[in-house]
Amino acid sequence: ILYSFRADYKYEFGDWEGAIQDYNYAIEFNPDNPSNYFERGLVKAKLNNLNEAIKDFTIVIGISPKDADAYYNRGCAKVDLGEYKSAIEDYTKAIEIKPEYAIAYLNRGDANYNLGNYKSAIGDYTKAIEINPGIASTYNGRGITKFALQEYIGAIEDFTKAIEINPEYAFTYHGRGLAKLALKKYKSAMEDYTKAIEINLKFADAYYNRSLAKRELNDTQGANEDIEKYNELKQNNNAD
């Protein structure tokens, strides 16, 4: 117990290597306690030791097969490894155990999106919103998916809702700008790109897409300035 408490303390203060060492000691003394494997798995995931994290979450599931959080976190580690299909299986199991698990629906939606399963992704995002309507990233994910399906009006509605919840996320303004650009609402699109740039001055794609909107509005000078800024940021990113 002492090692577990000390490991939790180290985890809270960011001493992740020290936390792993103490969880190792705790597991030696009590190898049947799933919480130590679970916490060690979380730390390993933070350290990007994803395969090792997956092993720990798998041990938890072996000891406690109804642990929805273990399936969920194993799914998250698999997503980070690009193993989307297997991650979906874990998120699905987590949802079977815990049907109101909004974040599991959200993440399963993201995984489905990455596999091109857009209709399934929208279903997942919609269910997550039904359970918890206050998560901006759920609306953002559904908006991105609707954009991929060329449902631009619906995408704008979702991006707008995401912005209401979190008005400081540059990517949402950019996404809404893309949908408006597709609908030829150039002035409104330009305003969204400008807001994205205000939040993140190094958002290269926002400059590029704002240049497209400006060109459609016959602001050739402004469009050229944005392209110059885009090229500058891209060169700096490549240098880094």
Coordinates of C-alpha atoms in Angstrom, one line a residue:
I1 CA 0.0 0.0 0.0
L2 CA 2.8 2.4 0.9
Y3 CA 4.4 2.0 -2.6
S4 CA 1.0 2.6 -4.2
F5 CA 0.5 5.8 -2.3
R6 CA 4.0 7.0 -3.1
A7 CA 3.6 6.1 -6.8
D8 CA 0.3 8.0 -6.9
Y9 CA 2.1 11.0 -5.4
K10 CA 5.0 10.9 -7.9
Y11 CA 2.4 10.5 -10.7
E12 CA 0.6 13.6 -9.6
F13 CA 3.8 15.6 -9.6
G14 CA 5.1 14.4 -12.9
D15 CA 7.8 12.0 -11.7
W16 CA 6.6 9.3 -14.0
E17 CA 9.8 7.2 -14.0
G18 CA 9.7 7.2 -10.2
A19 CA 6.0 6.3 -10.2
I20 CA 6.6 3.3 -12.5
Q21 CA 9.4 2.1 -10.1
D22 CA 7.0 2.3 -7.1
Y23 CA 4.2 0.6 -9.0
N24 CA 6.7 -2.2 -9.8
Y25 CA 7.4 -2.6 -6.1
A26 CA 3.7 -2.5 -5.3
I27 CA 3.0 -5.2 -7.9
E28 CA 5.8 -7.4 -6.5
F29 CA 4.1 -7.3 -3.0
N30 CA 0.5 -7.7 -4.4
P31 CA 0.5 -9.1 -7.9
D32 CA -3.3 -9.6 -7.9
N33 CA -4.3 -6.0 -7.4
P34 CA -5.4 -4.6 -10.8
S35 CA -5.2 -1.0 -9.8
N36 CA -1.4 -1.0 -9.7
Y37 CA -1.2 -2.4 -13.3
F38 CA -3.8 0.1 -14.4
E39 CA -2.0 3.1 -13.0
R40 CA 1.3 1.9 -14.3
G41 CA -0.3 1.5 -17.7
L42 CA -1.5 5.1 -17.6
V43 CA 2.1 6.3 -16.7
K44 CA 3.6 4.2 -19.5
A45 CA 1.1 5.7 -22.0
K46 CA 2.2 9.2 -20.9
L47 CA 5.8 8.2 -21.5
N48 CA 4.7 6.9 -25.0
N49 CA 5.6 3.3 -24.0
L50 CA 2.5 2.3 -25.7
N51 CA 3.0 -1.4 -26.2
E52 CA 4.0 -1.8 -22.5
A53 CA 0.9 0.2 -21.5
I54 CA -1.2 -2.1 -23.6
K55 CA 0.3 -5.1 -21.7
D56 CA -0.6 -3.6 -18.4
F57 CA -4.2 -2.8 -19.4
T58 CA -4.5 -6.4 -20.7
I59 CA -3.4 -7.7 -17.3
V60 CA -6.1 -5.6 -15.7
I61 CA -8.7 -7.0 -18.0
G62 CA -7.5 -10.5 -17.2
I63 CA -7.9 -9.9 -13.5
S64 CA -11.0 -7.7 -13.8
P65 CA -12.8 -8.4 -17.1
K66 CA -15.6 -5.9 -16.4
D67 CA -13.2 -2.9 -16.1
A68 CA -14.5 -0.5 -18.7
D69 CA -11.7 2.0 -18.1
A70 CA -9.1 -0.7 -18.9
Y71 CA -10.6 -1.4 -22.2
Y72 CA -11.0 2.3 -22.9
N73 CA -7.4 3.2 -22.1
R74 CA -6.1 0.2 -24.0
G75 CA -8.1 1.5 -27.0
C76 CA -6.5 4.9 -26.6
A77 CA -3.0 3.4 -26.6
K78 CA -3.9 1.4 -29.8
V79 CA -5.1 4.6 -31.5
D80 CA -1.8 6.2 -30.8
L81 CA -0.2 3.2 -32.5
G82 CA -2.5 3.6 -35.5
E83 CA -4.3 0.3 -34.6
Y84 CA -7.8 1.8 -35.2
K85 CA -9.7 -1.4 -35.9
S86 CA -8.5 -3.1 -32.7
A87 CA -9.1 0.2 -30.8
I88 CA -12.7 0.2 -31.9
E89 CA -13.1 -3.3 -30.5
D90 CA -11.8 -2.1 -27.1
Y91 CA -14.0 1.0 -27.1
T92 CA -17.0 -1.2 -28.0
K93 CA -16.3 -3.5 -25.1
A94 CA -16.0 -0.5 -22.8
I95 CA -19.4 0.8 -24.0
E96 CA -21.0 -2.6 -23.5
I97 CA -19.8 -2.6 -19.9
K98 CA -20.6 1.1 -19.3
P99 CA -23.3 2.2 -21.8
E100 CA -23.2 5.9 -20.8
Y101 CA -19.4 6.2 -21.5
A102 CA -19.5 9.4 -23.6
I103 CA -15.8 9.7 -24.1
A104 CA -15.6 6.1 -25.3
Y105 CA -18.2 7.0 -28.0
L106 CA -16.2 10.1 -28.9
N107 CA -13.0 8.2 -29.3
R108 CA -14.6 5.4 -31.2
G109 CA -16.0 8.1 -33.5
D110 CA -12.5 9.4 -34.0
A111 CA -11.2 5.9 -34.8
N112 CA -14.1 5.3 -37.2
Y113 CA -13.3 8.6 -38.9
N114 CA -9.7 7.6 -39.3
L115 CA -10.8 4.4 -41.0
G116 CA -13.2 6.3 -43.3
N117 CA -16.3 4.8 -41.6
Y118 CA -18.0 8.2 -41.7
K119 CA -21.5 7.1 -41.0
S120 CA -20.5 5.1 -38.0
A121 CA -18.4 8.0 -36.8
I122 CA -21.4 10.3 -36.9
G123 CA -23.5 7.8 -35.0
D124 CA -20.8 7.6 -32.3
Y125 CA -20.5 11.4 -32.0
T126 CA -24.2 11.8 -31.9
K127 CA -24.5 9.3 -29.1
A128 CA -21.7 11.0 -27.2
I129 CA -23.6 14.3 -27.5
E130 CA -26.8 12.7 -26.2
I131 CA -25.0 11.5 -23.1
N132 CA -22.9 14.7 -22.6
P133 CA -23.7 17.7 -24.7
G134 CA -21.0 19.8 -23.2
I135 CA -17.9 18.4 -24.9
A136 CA -16.7 20.7 -27.7
S137 CA -14.4 18.1 -29.4
T138 CA -17.5 15.9 -30.0
Y139 CA -19.2 18.5 -32.1
N140 CA -15.9 19.3 -33.7
G141 CA -15.4 15.6 -34.7
R142 CA -18.9 15.4 -36.0
G143 CA -18.4 18.6 -38.0
I144 CA -15.2 17.3 -39.5
T145 CA -16.9 14.1 -40.5
K146 CA -19.9 15.9 -42.0
F147 CA -17.4 18.0 -44.0
A148 CA -15.9 14.8 -45.3
L149 CA -19.4 13.8 -46.4
Q150 CA -19.9 17.2 -48.1
E151 CA -22.6 18.0 -45.6
Y152 CA -21.4 21.6 -45.3
I153 CA -24.4 23.2 -43.6
G154 CA -24.5 20.5 -40.9
A155 CA -20.7 20.8 -40.5
I156 CA -21.1 24.6 -39.9
E157 CA -23.8 24.0 -37.3
D158 CA -21.5 21.5 -35.4
F159 CA -18.5 23.8 -35.6
T160 CA -20.6 26.7 -34.3
K161 CA -21.7 24.6 -31.4
A162 CA -18.2 23.6 -30.6
I163 CA -17.1 27.3 -30.7
E164 CA -19.9 28.2 -28.2
I165 CA -18.5 25.6 -25.8
N166 CA -14.8 26.4 -26.4
P167 CA -14.2 29.7 -28.3
E168 CA -10.4 29.4 -28.1
Y169 CA -9.8 26.4 -30.3
A170 CA -8.3 27.6 -33.6
F171 CA -8.9 24.4 -35.5
T172 CA -12.7 24.7 -35.1
Y173 CA -12.8 28.2 -36.7
H174 CA -10.6 26.8 -39.5
G175 CA -12.9 23.9 -40.0
R176 CA -15.9 26.2 -40.1
G177 CA -14.1 28.4 -42.6
L178 CA -13.5 25.4 -44.9
A179 CA -17.2 24.5 -44.9
K180 CA -18.1 28.2 -45.6
L181 CA -15.5 28.3 -48.4
A182 CA -17.1 25.2 -50.0
L183 CA -20.5 27.0 -49.9
K184 CA -18.8 30.1 -51.5
K185 CA -19.4 32.2 -48.4
Y186 CA -16.1 33.8 -48.8
K187 CA -16.3 36.8 -46.5
S188 CA -17.6 34.8 -43.6
A189 CA -15.0 32.1 -44.3
M190 CA -12.3 34.8 -44.3
E191 CA -13.5 36.0 -40.9
D192 CA -13.2 32.5 -39.5
Y193 CA -9.7 32.0 -40.8
T194 CA -8.8 35.4 -39.3
K195 CA -10.1 34.3 -35.9
A196 CA -8.1 31.0 -36.2
I197 CA -5.0 33.1 -36.9
E198 CA -5.7 35.4 -33.9
I199 CA -5.7 32.4 -31.7
N200 CA -2.7 30.7 -33.3
L201 CA -0.4 33.1 -35.2
K202 CA 1.5 30.1 -36.6
F203 CA -1.5 28.3 -38.2
A204 CA -0.1 28.0 -41.7
D205 CA -3.1 26.3 -43.3
A206 CA -5.4 29.2 -42.0
Y207 CA -3.2 31.7 -43.9
Y208 CA -3.4 29.5 -47.1
N209 CA -7.1 29.1 -47.0
R210 CA -7.7 32.8 -46.1
S211 CA -5.7 33.6 -49.2
L212 CA -8.2 31.6 -51.3
A213 CA -11.1 33.5 -49.8
K214 CA -9.4 36.8 -50.3
R215 CA -8.7 36.0 -53.9
E216 CA -12.4 35.2 -54.5
L217 CA -13.1 38.6 -52.9
N218 CA -10.7 40.3 -55.4
D219 CA -8.2 41.2 -52.6
T220 CA -5.2 40.1 -54.6
Q221 CA -2.7 41.9 -52.4
G222 CA -4.1 40.4 -49.2
A223 CA -4.1 37.0 -50.8
N224 CA -0.5 37.3 -51.8
E225 CA 0.5 38.4 -48.3
D226 CA -1.2 35.4 -46.8
I227 CA 0.5 33.1 -49.3
E228 CA 3.9 34.6 -48.3
K229 CA 3.1 34.1 -44.7
Y230 CA 2.1 30.5 -45.4
N231 CA 5.3 29.8 -47.2
E232 CA 7.4 31.4 -44.5
L233 CA 5.7 29.2 -41.8
K234 CA 6.1 26.1 -43.9
Q235 CA 9.8 26.7 -44.4
N236 CA 10.3 27.3 -40.7
N237 CA 8.4 24.1 -39.9
N238 CA 10.6 22.2 -42.3
A239 CA 13.7 23.7 -40.7
D240 CA 12.6 22.6 -37.3

